[in-house]
């Protein structure tokens, strides 16, 4: 009897000191990051330090919901929309840029609205560019921004700060946003989520805005191969125009290079490079690098092309912008883009089956500029200013 009791006691002690499934996946997550994340050096992320910051918290996790919340908090260490989970809670934050509709920047101690997503809830609510935000959901803004800042960094850069601001104002899935702004010396409240944003199911929109000016807007469909045929059809109908406006201001969700190369192939008669890739072979302390090319496809559009970009031009939309610029096939007009880093790969944790994506390849303009640092040749302050610039060049008005 004593021996049996002792065996049970030893087994229970062993189990208590064993890792939970959440602790195992926590270790696996950080191992995946250290082995595969392509921007640790560029973002100055100390992987071991970051893991240590959350080591005590993982020991307190008892449920899947708590683990998802911890993973979401850890993603702030990477402060970029290309690092995300494939699951969320009802209380989870919306991801940026896909789930955001307002661009706010910090100026001194103030938070100023600098841009609004067209057709969005924020725009429909009456919020305007230039407004100074006093509170978000009845609380001071600055302390709330702190929640989304990296915890392992002692020096917070502008990219991390901007990411944190964007995450805060994107809001959560379960709570309507209340944005209080200062107007004429008093505070006025706006409720963006009381308004339904414009939803489009079409792959693209195309029209003639003037007898010699064509317009094609891609509706966040750069990951849908059916866009290729739809784009060909739209471009063929506008082939005779003197100017073409290709609107990428609503492409936050990324896409694939097949679609991008097919689109760009209609604007060249020669094989041309459009972006550079770089990948770390960490096991051997070597790097792979290569250039991706566009090849001509069907008939080439002969007119002048203007590409419109915005804070909601992300991932493959950004790839199209740098590609057209590299090919010298268009002039890029717009604000800075979403700045999503790298080409992503998908991973899945063994114990909880939670999937996530991280950038594993670095991407560059063919001139060596990191894609996330590219700025349009004609740089504007907001989407309204972008349209003023293109109207001036095409004489739409």
mmCIF file of C-alpha atoms in Angstrom:
data_model
loop_
_atom_site.group_PDB
_atom_site.id
_atom_site.type_symbol
_atom_site.label_atom_id
_atom_site.label_comp_id
_atom_site.label_asym_id
_atom_site.label_seq_id
_atom_site.Cartn_x
_atom_site.Cartn_y
_atom_site.Cartn_z
ATOM 1 C CA UNK A 1 0.000 0.000 0.000
ATOM 2 C CA UNK A 2 2.795 2.405 0.935
ATOM 3 C CA UNK A 3 4.602 1.698 -2.348
ATOM 4 C CA UNK A 4 1.452 2.372 -4.364
ATOM 5 C CA UNK A 5 0.847 5.620 -2.488
ATOM 6 C CA UNK A 6 4.447 6.692 -3.069
ATOM 7 C CA UNK A 7 4.133 5.938 -6.811
ATOM 8 C CA UNK A 8 0.958 8.001 -7.096
ATOM 9 C CA UNK A 9 2.625 10.853 -5.178
ATOM 10 C CA UNK A 10 5.672 10.822 -7.425
ATOM 11 C CA UNK A 11 3.536 10.808 -10.566
ATOM 12 C CA UNK A 12 1.461 13.739 -9.331
ATOM 13 C CA UNK A 13 4.600 15.723 -8.492
ATOM 14 C CA UNK A 14 6.011 14.974 -11.929
ATOM 15 C CA UNK A 15 2.826 16.138 -13.613
ATOM 16 C CA UNK A 16 2.720 19.343 -11.578
ATOM 17 C CA UNK A 17 6.220 20.194 -12.686
ATOM 18 C CA UNK A 18 5.543 19.285 -16.335
ATOM 19 C CA UNK A 19 4.701 21.902 -18.943
ATOM 20 C CA UNK A 20 1.117 22.703 -19.775
ATOM 21 C CA UNK A 21 0.096 22.646 -23.431
ATOM 22 C CA UNK A 22 0.105 26.432 -23.349
ATOM 23 C CA UNK A 23 3.663 26.574 -22.046
ATOM 24 C CA UNK A 24 4.760 24.135 -24.753
ATOM 25 C CA UNK A 25 3.169 26.265 -27.467
ATOM 26 C CA UNK A 26 4.647 29.399 -25.897
ATOM 27 C CA UNK A 27 8.125 27.909 -26.281
ATOM 28 C CA UNK A 28 7.308 26.707 -29.802
ATOM 29 C CA UNK A 29 6.112 30.184 -30.820
ATOM 30 C CA UNK A 30 9.344 31.844 -29.718
ATOM 31 C CA UNK A 31 11.421 29.083 -31.330
ATOM 32 C CA UNK A 32 9.593 29.666 -34.616
ATOM 33 C CA UNK A 33 10.203 33.408 -34.319
ATOM 34 C CA UNK A 34 13.899 33.024 -33.603
ATOM 35 C CA UNK A 35 14.385 30.546 -36.467
ATOM 36 C CA UNK A 36 12.193 32.143 -39.128
ATOM 37 C CA UNK A 37 11.303 35.787 -38.487
ATOM 38 C CA UNK A 38 12.978 37.835 -41.199
ATOM 39 C CA UNK A 39 13.181 41.229 -39.493
ATOM 40 C CA UNK A 40 14.681 40.684 -36.039
ATOM 41 C CA UNK A 41 17.764 42.736 -36.888
ATOM 42 C CA UNK A 42 15.926 45.395 -38.889
ATOM 43 C CA UNK A 43 13.390 45.983 -36.099
ATOM 44 C CA UNK A 44 16.025 45.529 -33.371
ATOM 45 C CA UNK A 45 13.968 42.837 -31.632
ATOM 46 C CA UNK A 46 15.787 40.920 -28.885
ATOM 47 C CA UNK A 47 13.978 37.597 -29.086
ATOM 48 C CA UNK A 48 15.282 36.180 -25.801
ATOM 49 C CA UNK A 49 14.474 39.381 -23.909
ATOM 50 C CA UNK A 50 10.997 39.552 -25.396
ATOM 51 C CA UNK A 51 10.298 35.935 -24.452
ATOM 52 C CA UNK A 52 11.508 36.592 -20.895
ATOM 53 C CA UNK A 53 9.081 39.507 -20.528
ATOM 54 C CA UNK A 54 6.129 37.130 -20.985
ATOM 55 C CA UNK A 55 7.608 34.051 -19.260
ATOM 56 C CA UNK A 56 5.865 34.696 -15.936
ATOM 57 C CA UNK A 57 2.542 35.396 -17.628
ATOM 58 C CA UNK A 58 2.432 32.065 -19.468
ATOM 59 C CA UNK A 59 2.587 30.203 -16.158
ATOM 60 C CA UNK A 60 -0.692 31.869 -15.166
ATOM 61 C CA UNK A 61 -2.534 30.790 -18.335
ATOM 62 C CA UNK A 62 -5.202 28.162 -17.708
ATOM 63 C CA UNK A 63 -7.584 28.475 -20.681
ATOM 64 C CA UNK A 64 -7.398 28.796 -24.454
ATOM 65 C CA UNK A 65 -8.944 32.262 -24.235
ATOM 66 C CA UNK A 66 -6.212 33.414 -21.862
ATOM 67 C CA UNK A 67 -3.576 31.959 -24.177
ATOM 68 C CA UNK A 68 -4.985 33.735 -27.244
ATOM 69 C CA UNK A 69 -4.991 36.990 -25.281
ATOM 70 C CA UNK A 70 -1.350 36.473 -24.289
ATOM 71 C CA UNK A 71 -0.362 35.739 -27.890
ATOM 72 C CA UNK A 72 -2.130 38.915 -29.010
ATOM 73 C CA UNK A 73 -0.213 40.920 -26.419
ATOM 74 C CA UNK A 74 3.065 39.368 -27.559
ATOM 75 C CA UNK A 75 2.404 40.431 -31.156
ATOM 76 C CA UNK A 76 2.921 44.033 -30.058
ATOM 77 C CA UNK A 77 6.636 43.248 -29.832
ATOM 78 C CA UNK A 78 6.667 43.054 -33.647
ATOM 79 C CA UNK A 79 4.438 46.133 -34.169
ATOM 80 C CA UNK A 80 3.447 45.344 -37.739
ATOM 81 C CA UNK A 81 0.211 44.234 -39.363
ATOM 82 C CA UNK A 82 1.959 41.364 -41.152
ATOM 83 C CA UNK A 83 2.259 39.524 -37.830
ATOM 84 C CA UNK A 84 -1.140 38.156 -36.841
ATOM 85 C CA UNK A 85 -3.082 35.181 -35.505
ATOM 86 C CA UNK A 86 -5.540 33.132 -37.542
ATOM 87 C CA UNK A 87 -8.014 33.197 -34.650
ATOM 88 C CA UNK A 88 -9.462 35.839 -32.382
ATOM 89 C CA UNK A 89 -11.804 36.448 -29.449
ATOM 90 C CA UNK A 90 -14.950 38.556 -29.491
ATOM 91 C CA UNK A 91 -12.972 41.061 -27.410
ATOM 92 C CA UNK A 92 -9.933 40.981 -29.709
ATOM 93 C CA UNK A 93 -8.662 44.099 -31.399
ATOM 94 C CA UNK A 94 -9.297 44.535 -35.087
ATOM 95 C CA UNK A 95 -6.108 44.037 -37.080
ATOM 96 C CA UNK A 96 -4.507 46.847 -39.048
ATOM 97 C CA UNK A 97 -4.685 48.010 -41.728
ATOM 98 C CA UNK A 98 -7.606 45.765 -42.798
ATOM 99 C CA UNK A 99 -9.750 46.544 -39.763
ATOM 100 C CA UNK A 100 -8.866 50.219 -39.429
ATOM 101 C CA UNK A 101 -10.564 53.238 -40.959
ATOM 102 C CA UNK A 102 -8.830 56.219 -39.417
ATOM 103 C CA UNK A 103 -5.207 57.383 -39.514
ATOM 104 C CA UNK A 104 -4.166 59.347 -36.435
ATOM 105 C CA UNK A 105 -0.703 60.684 -35.714
ATOM 106 C CA UNK A 106 0.840 61.985 -32.521
ATOM 107 C CA UNK A 107 1.990 65.608 -32.692
ATOM 108 C CA UNK A 108 3.681 66.632 -29.452
ATOM 109 C CA UNK A 109 1.170 65.561 -26.819
ATOM 110 C CA UNK A 110 -1.777 65.733 -29.210
ATOM 111 C CA UNK A 111 -3.383 63.065 -31.385
ATOM 112 C CA UNK A 112 -4.516 64.465 -34.744
ATOM 113 C CA UNK A 113 -6.694 62.870 -37.427
ATOM 114 C CA UNK A 114 -4.576 62.871 -40.582
ATOM 115 C CA UNK A 115 -6.587 60.672 -42.946
ATOM 116 C CA UNK A 116 -9.869 58.783 -43.220
ATOM 117 C CA UNK A 117 -10.628 55.655 -45.203
ATOM 118 C CA UNK A 118 -13.067 56.461 -47.992
ATOM 119 C CA UNK A 119 -16.576 55.103 -47.481
ATOM 120 C CA UNK A 120 -15.669 54.007 -43.958
ATOM 121 C CA UNK A 121 -17.643 54.217 -40.740
ATOM 122 C CA UNK A 122 -15.240 56.857 -39.442
ATOM 123 C CA UNK A 123 -15.767 59.080 -42.476
ATOM 124 C CA UNK A 124 -19.544 58.621 -42.414
ATOM 125 C CA UNK A 125 -19.718 59.541 -38.733
ATOM 126 C CA UNK A 126 -18.591 63.074 -39.533
ATOM 127 C CA UNK A 127 -15.012 62.908 -38.318
ATOM 128 C CA UNK A 128 -12.726 65.213 -40.316
ATOM 129 C CA UNK A 129 -9.040 65.464 -41.148
ATOM 130 C CA UNK A 130 -7.333 67.894 -38.784
ATOM 131 C CA UNK A 131 -9.500 67.180 -35.743
ATOM 132 C CA UNK A 132 -7.709 66.846 -32.394
ATOM 133 C CA UNK A 133 -8.764 63.741 -30.460
ATOM 134 C CA UNK A 134 -9.413 64.369 -26.769
ATOM 135 C CA UNK A 135 -10.483 60.889 -25.617
ATOM 136 C CA UNK A 136 -11.130 57.398 -26.921
ATOM 137 C CA UNK A 137 -13.984 55.480 -25.274
ATOM 138 C CA UNK A 138 -14.079 58.123 -22.517
ATOM 139 C CA UNK A 139 -10.448 57.570 -21.526
ATOM 140 C CA UNK A 140 -7.267 59.566 -22.175
ATOM 141 C CA UNK A 141 -5.554 58.421 -25.362
ATOM 142 C CA UNK A 142 -1.880 58.252 -24.349
ATOM 143 C CA UNK A 143 -2.216 55.630 -21.563
ATOM 144 C CA UNK A 144 -4.308 53.413 -23.875
ATOM 145 C CA UNK A 145 -1.673 53.592 -26.613
ATOM 146 C CA UNK A 146 0.837 52.180 -24.103
ATOM 147 C CA UNK A 147 -0.987 48.840 -24.134
ATOM 148 C CA UNK A 148 0.020 48.222 -27.756
ATOM 149 C CA UNK A 149 3.673 49.255 -27.421
ATOM 150 C CA UNK A 150 6.482 46.667 -27.184
ATOM 151 C CA UNK A 151 7.302 45.725 -23.579
ATOM 152 C CA UNK A 152 10.816 44.434 -24.260
ATOM 153 C CA UNK A 153 12.148 47.607 -25.904
ATOM 154 C CA UNK A 154 13.571 50.485 -23.916
ATOM 155 C CA UNK A 155 13.572 52.836 -26.912
ATOM 156 C CA UNK A 156 10.284 52.962 -28.817
ATOM 157 C CA UNK A 157 10.623 54.047 -32.457
ATOM 158 C CA UNK A 158 8.092 55.913 -34.577
ATOM 159 C CA UNK A 159 6.896 52.752 -36.367
ATOM 160 C CA UNK A 160 5.994 51.086 -33.067
ATOM 161 C CA UNK A 161 4.216 54.219 -31.859
ATOM 162 C CA UNK A 162 2.220 54.562 -35.065
ATOM 163 C CA UNK A 163 1.246 50.890 -34.962
ATOM 164 C CA UNK A 164 0.038 51.275 -31.375
ATOM 165 C CA UNK A 165 -2.061 54.338 -32.256
ATOM 166 C CA UNK A 166 -3.606 52.569 -35.248
ATOM 167 C CA UNK A 167 -4.416 49.479 -33.190
ATOM 168 C CA UNK A 168 -6.115 51.529 -30.485
ATOM 169 C CA UNK A 169 -8.340 53.466 -32.883
ATOM 170 C CA UNK A 170 -9.229 50.355 -34.891
ATOM 171 C CA UNK A 171 -11.108 49.266 -31.774
ATOM 172 C CA UNK A 172 -12.279 45.829 -30.676
ATOM 173 C CA UNK A 173 -14.872 43.550 -32.263
ATOM 174 C CA UNK A 174 -17.239 43.665 -29.303
ATOM 175 C CA UNK A 175 -17.288 47.341 -28.283
ATOM 176 C CA UNK A 176 -18.507 50.295 -30.381
ATOM 177 C CA UNK A 177 -15.991 53.114 -30.554
ATOM 178 C CA UNK A 178 -16.555 56.564 -29.095
ATOM 179 C CA UNK A 179 -14.142 59.212 -30.328
ATOM 180 C CA UNK A 180 -14.231 62.570 -28.564
ATOM 181 C CA UNK A 181 -12.661 65.524 -30.356
ATOM 182 C CA UNK A 182 -12.058 69.164 -29.526
ATOM 183 C CA UNK A 183 -14.126 71.529 -31.649
ATOM 184 C CA UNK A 184 -14.218 75.277 -31.056
ATOM 185 C CA UNK A 185 -13.119 74.909 -27.461
ATOM 186 C CA UNK A 186 -15.597 72.183 -26.539
ATOM 187 C CA UNK A 187 -15.662 68.387 -26.747
ATOM 188 C CA UNK A 188 -17.883 66.641 -29.292
ATOM 189 C CA UNK A 189 -18.454 62.892 -29.415
ATOM 190 C CA UNK A 190 -18.524 60.757 -32.553
ATOM 191 C CA UNK A 191 -19.678 57.135 -32.819
ATOM 192 C CA UNK A 192 -18.150 55.603 -35.988
ATOM 193 C CA UNK A 193 -19.558 52.124 -35.483
ATOM 194 C CA UNK A 194 -23.118 53.461 -35.600
ATOM 195 C CA UNK A 195 -22.561 53.819 -39.346
ATOM 196 C CA UNK A 196 -22.176 50.966 -41.793
ATOM 197 C CA UNK A 197 -19.126 51.170 -44.024
ATOM 198 C CA UNK A 198 -19.446 50.760 -47.773
ATOM 199 C CA UNK A 199 -19.115 47.078 -48.662
ATOM 200 C CA UNK A 200 -18.285 46.008 -52.201
ATOM 201 C CA UNK A 201 -18.356 42.459 -53.505
ATOM 202 C CA UNK A 202 -17.013 43.242 -56.965
ATOM 203 C CA UNK A 203 -13.397 42.478 -57.717
ATOM 204 C CA UNK A 204 -12.908 45.917 -59.216
ATOM 205 C CA UNK A 205 -14.676 49.021 -60.446
ATOM 206 C CA UNK A 206 -13.959 50.612 -63.798
ATOM 207 C CA UNK A 207 -15.331 53.625 -65.627
ATOM 208 C CA UNK A 208 -14.571 56.477 -67.944
ATOM 209 C CA UNK A 209 -14.257 59.619 -65.815
ATOM 210 C CA UNK A 210 -13.649 61.823 -68.841
ATOM 211 C CA UNK A 211 -13.445 61.050 -72.590
ATOM 212 C CA UNK A 212 -9.686 60.469 -72.368
ATOM 213 C CA UNK A 213 -9.326 59.343 -68.725
ATOM 214 C CA UNK A 214 -9.974 55.771 -67.583
ATOM 215 C CA UNK A 215 -10.315 54.620 -63.990
ATOM 216 C CA UNK A 216 -9.881 51.168 -62.433
ATOM 217 C CA UNK A 217 -10.198 50.608 -58.688
ATOM 218 C CA UNK A 218 -9.196 47.261 -57.206
ATOM 219 C CA UNK A 219 -11.452 46.306 -54.297
ATOM 220 C CA UNK A 220 -9.101 44.401 -51.986
ATOM 221 C CA UNK A 221 -9.073 41.417 -54.344
ATOM 222 C CA UNK A 222 -5.370 41.018 -55.129
ATOM 223 C CA UNK A 223 -5.479 37.505 -53.695
ATOM 224 C CA UNK A 224 -8.221 36.356 -56.049
ATOM 225 C CA UNK A 225 -6.938 34.939 -59.345
ATOM 226 C CA UNK A 226 -10.295 35.768 -60.951
ATOM 227 C CA UNK A 227 -9.190 39.410 -60.792
ATOM 228 C CA UNK A 228 -6.823 38.770 -63.720
ATOM 229 C CA UNK A 229 -9.602 38.206 -66.253
ATOM 230 C CA UNK A 230 -11.685 41.014 -64.761
ATOM 231 C CA UNK A 231 -8.747 43.409 -64.995
ATOM 232 C CA UNK A 232 -7.983 42.388 -68.589
ATOM 233 C CA UNK A 233 -11.582 43.065 -69.570
ATOM 234 C CA UNK A 234 -11.665 46.468 -67.857
ATOM 235 C CA UNK A 235 -8.323 47.533 -69.321
ATOM 236 C CA UNK A 236 -9.281 46.440 -72.826
ATOM 237 C CA UNK A 237 -12.374 48.630 -72.654
ATOM 238 C CA UNK A 238 -10.224 51.617 -71.618
ATOM 239 C CA UNK A 239 -7.296 50.877 -73.941
ATOM 240 C CA UNK A 240 -7.905 53.949 -76.106
ATOM 241 C CA UNK A 241 -7.663 56.470 -73.237
ATOM 242 C CA UNK A 242 -4.820 58.954 -72.826
ATOM 243 C CA UNK A 243 -4.657 58.531 -69.042
ATOM 244 C CA UNK A 244 -5.363 55.620 -66.733
ATOM 245 C CA UNK A 245 -5.904 55.974 -62.981
ATOM 246 C CA UNK A 246 -5.239 52.671 -61.190
ATOM 247 C CA UNK A 247 -6.623 53.035 -57.670
ATOM 248 C CA UNK A 248 -4.951 50.846 -55.013
ATOM 249 C CA UNK A 249 -6.205 52.839 -52.019
ATOM 250 C CA UNK A 250 -8.487 49.987 -50.932
ATOM 251 C CA UNK A 251 -6.102 46.994 -50.950
ATOM 252 C CA UNK A 252 -5.222 46.451 -47.261
ATOM 253 C CA UNK A 253 -5.613 42.675 -47.306
ATOM 254 C CA UNK A 254 -2.651 41.690 -49.455
ATOM 255 C CA UNK A 255 -2.719 39.221 -52.319
ATOM 256 C CA UNK A 256 -0.407 37.062 -54.406
ATOM 257 C CA UNK A 257 2.328 37.684 -56.938
ATOM 258 C CA UNK A 258 0.511 35.828 -59.718
ATOM 259 C CA UNK A 259 -2.214 38.479 -59.778
ATOM 260 C CA UNK A 260 0.271 41.320 -59.382
ATOM 261 C CA UNK A 261 2.528 40.116 -62.194
ATOM 262 C CA UNK A 262 -0.467 39.579 -64.465
ATOM 263 C CA UNK A 263 -1.590 43.182 -63.918
ATOM 264 C CA UNK A 264 1.885 44.638 -64.421
ATOM 265 C CA UNK A 265 2.388 42.474 -67.495
ATOM 266 C CA UNK A 266 -0.142 44.624 -69.337
ATOM 267 C CA UNK A 267 2.124 47.676 -68.993
ATOM 268 C CA UNK A 268 5.416 46.510 -70.499
ATOM 269 C CA UNK A 269 6.750 45.090 -73.744
ATOM 270 C CA UNK A 270 9.943 43.753 -72.146
ATOM 271 C CA UNK A 271 10.765 41.425 -69.287
ATOM 272 C CA UNK A 272 11.512 43.697 -66.316
ATOM 273 C CA UNK A 273 12.442 43.296 -62.631
ATOM 274 C CA UNK A 274 9.885 44.490 -60.128
ATOM 275 C CA UNK A 275 11.082 43.487 -56.649
ATOM 276 C CA UNK A 276 13.917 41.860 -54.713
ATOM 277 C CA UNK A 277 13.606 39.049 -52.152
ATOM 278 C CA UNK A 278 16.043 38.179 -49.366
ATOM 279 C CA UNK A 279 15.880 35.167 -47.076
ATOM 280 C CA UNK A 280 18.135 34.190 -44.156
ATOM 281 C CA UNK A 281 19.497 30.650 -44.068
ATOM 282 C CA UNK A 282 20.232 30.974 -40.356
ATOM 283 C CA UNK A 283 21.463 27.432 -39.911
ATOM 284 C CA UNK A 284 24.369 28.136 -42.262
ATOM 285 C CA UNK A 285 24.777 31.875 -41.638
ATOM 286 C CA UNK A 286 24.058 32.609 -45.313
ATOM 287 C CA UNK A 287 21.445 34.578 -47.259
ATOM 288 C CA UNK A 288 19.468 33.797 -50.391
ATOM 289 C CA UNK A 289 18.476 36.688 -52.581
ATOM 290 C CA UNK A 290 16.731 36.907 -55.930
ATOM 291 C CA UNK A 291 14.906 39.294 -58.195
ATOM 292 C CA UNK A 292 11.366 38.686 -59.381
ATOM 293 C CA UNK A 293 10.425 39.686 -62.927
ATOM 294 C CA UNK A 294 7.365 40.765 -64.843
ATOM 295 C CA UNK A 295 6.914 39.430 -68.362
ATOM 296 C CA UNK A 296 4.760 41.090 -71.042
ATOM 297 C CA UNK A 297 1.229 39.775 -71.337
ATOM 298 C CA UNK A 298 -1.372 40.513 -73.998
ATOM 299 C CA UNK A 299 -1.445 44.060 -75.428
ATOM 300 C CA UNK A 300 0.352 46.878 -73.630
ATOM 301 C CA UNK A 301 -1.609 49.908 -72.430
ATOM 302 C CA UNK A 302 -0.147 52.909 -74.272
ATOM 303 C CA UNK A 303 -1.345 55.865 -72.195
ATOM 304 C CA UNK A 304 0.030 57.591 -69.101
ATOM 305 C CA UNK A 305 -0.612 55.667 -65.869
ATOM 306 C CA UNK A 306 -1.121 57.056 -62.365
ATOM 307 C CA UNK A 307 -1.172 54.679 -59.397
ATOM 308 C CA UNK A 308 -3.070 55.907 -56.321
ATOM 309 C CA UNK A 309 -1.962 54.593 -52.902
ATOM 310 C CA UNK A 310 -2.968 55.294 -49.309
ATOM 311 C CA UNK A 311 -2.483 54.186 -45.716
ATOM 312 C CA UNK A 312 -4.776 51.282 -46.724
ATOM 313 C CA UNK A 313 -2.513 50.063 -49.527
ATOM 314 C CA UNK A 314 -0.935 47.002 -47.959
ATOM 315 C CA UNK A 315 1.249 44.015 -48.764
ATOM 316 C CA UNK A 316 0.738 43.061 -52.435
ATOM 317 C CA UNK A 317 -0.759 46.493 -53.063
ATOM 318 C CA UNK A 318 2.582 47.878 -51.919
ATOM 319 C CA UNK A 319 4.306 45.336 -54.144
ATOM 320 C CA UNK A 320 2.370 46.629 -57.149
ATOM 321 C CA UNK A 321 3.334 50.199 -56.324
ATOM 322 C CA UNK A 322 7.067 49.486 -56.100
ATOM 323 C CA UNK A 323 6.807 47.250 -59.163
ATOM 324 C CA UNK A 324 5.234 49.923 -61.362
ATOM 325 C CA UNK A 325 7.812 52.382 -60.052
ATOM 326 C CA UNK A 326 10.702 49.993 -60.789
ATOM 327 C CA UNK A 327 9.384 49.361 -64.314
ATOM 328 C CA UNK A 328 8.971 53.114 -64.844
ATOM 329 C CA UNK A 329 5.492 52.255 -66.056
ATOM 330 C CA UNK A 330 3.558 54.693 -63.850
ATOM 331 C CA UNK A 331 3.772 57.617 -61.476
ATOM 332 C CA UNK A 332 2.809 56.798 -57.896
ATOM 333 C CA UNK A 333 0.642 59.366 -56.106
ATOM 334 C CA UNK A 334 -0.451 59.159 -52.486
ATOM 335 C CA UNK A 335 0.385 58.999 -48.805
ATOM 336 C CA UNK A 336 2.839 56.638 -47.212
ATOM 337 C CA UNK A 337 1.479 53.114 -47.539
ATOM 338 C CA UNK A 338 0.629 50.562 -44.844
ATOM 339 C CA UNK A 339 4.271 49.509 -44.462
ATOM 340 C CA UNK A 340 3.569 45.787 -44.093
ATOM 341 C CA UNK A 341 6.899 44.017 -43.892
ATOM 342 C CA UNK A 342 8.082 41.093 -45.966
ATOM 343 C CA UNK A 343 6.537 38.038 -47.540
ATOM 344 C CA UNK A 344 4.661 36.003 -44.951
ATOM 345 C CA UNK A 345 4.650 32.298 -44.091
ATOM 346 C CA UNK A 346 2.059 30.446 -42.037
ATOM 347 C CA UNK A 347 2.784 28.449 -38.892
ATOM 348 C CA UNK A 348 0.639 26.365 -36.531
ATOM 349 C CA UNK A 349 1.243 25.574 -32.864
ATOM 350 C CA UNK A 350 1.341 21.854 -32.116
ATOM 351 C CA UNK A 351 -0.689 21.683 -28.909
ATOM 352 C CA UNK A 352 -3.449 24.268 -29.402
ATOM 353 C CA UNK A 353 -3.577 24.194 -33.221
ATOM 354 C CA UNK A 354 -3.557 27.991 -33.289
ATOM 355 C CA UNK A 355 -2.219 29.342 -36.584
ATOM 356 C CA UNK A 356 -0.300 32.542 -37.139
ATOM 357 C CA UNK A 357 1.665 34.297 -39.839
ATOM 358 C CA UNK A 358 4.987 36.110 -39.755
ATOM 359 C CA UNK A 359 7.245 37.700 -42.392
ATOM 360 C CA UNK A 360 10.013 35.290 -43.334
ATOM 361 C CA UNK A 361 11.384 36.973 -46.492
ATOM 362 C CA UNK A 362 12.478 40.588 -46.769
ATOM 363 C CA UNK A 363 11.223 42.523 -49.777
ATOM 364 C CA UNK A 364 12.884 45.445 -51.567
ATOM 365 C CA UNK A 365 12.386 47.792 -54.468
ATOM 366 C CA UNK A 366 14.835 46.869 -57.232
ATOM 367 C CA UNK A 367 16.874 49.946 -56.224
ATOM 368 C CA UNK A 368 17.448 48.374 -52.793
ATOM 369 C CA UNK A 369 14.899 50.398 -50.806
ATOM 370 C CA UNK A 370 12.990 48.210 -48.323
ATOM 371 C CA UNK A 371 9.410 47.963 -49.545
ATOM 372 C CA UNK A 372 8.071 49.289 -46.236
ATOM 373 C CA UNK A 373 10.206 52.439 -46.616
ATOM 374 C CA UNK A 374 9.090 53.276 -50.149
ATOM 375 C CA UNK A 375 7.402 56.647 -50.554
ATOM 376 C CA UNK A 376 5.456 57.778 -53.608
ATOM 377 C CA UNK A 377 7.207 60.159 -55.960
ATOM 378 C CA UNK A 378 4.220 62.472 -55.537
ATOM 379 C CA UNK A 379 3.746 62.279 -51.768
ATOM 380 C CA UNK A 380 0.505 63.630 -50.328
ATOM 381 C CA UNK A 381 -0.830 64.209 -46.819
ATOM 382 C CA UNK A 382 -4.165 62.394 -47.188
ATOM 383 C CA UNK A 383 -6.482 60.725 -49.691
ATOM 384 C CA UNK A 384 -8.295 63.962 -50.542
ATOM 385 C CA UNK A 385 -4.949 65.557 -51.409
ATOM 386 C CA UNK A 386 -4.117 62.512 -53.537
ATOM 387 C CA UNK A 387 -7.214 63.088 -55.627
ATOM 388 C CA UNK A 388 -6.436 66.783 -55.992
ATOM 389 C CA UNK A 389 -3.048 65.837 -57.428
ATOM 390 C CA UNK A 390 -4.404 63.320 -59.923
ATOM 391 C CA UNK A 391 -7.190 65.687 -61.021
ATOM 392 C CA UNK A 392 -4.591 68.348 -61.720
ATOM 393 C CA UNK A 393 -2.523 65.967 -63.842
ATOM 394 C CA UNK A 394 -5.390 64.467 -65.825
ATOM 395 C CA UNK A 395 -7.443 67.691 -65.961
ATOM 396 C CA UNK A 396 -10.545 65.808 -64.754
ATOM 397 C CA UNK A 397 -12.206 68.987 -63.392
#
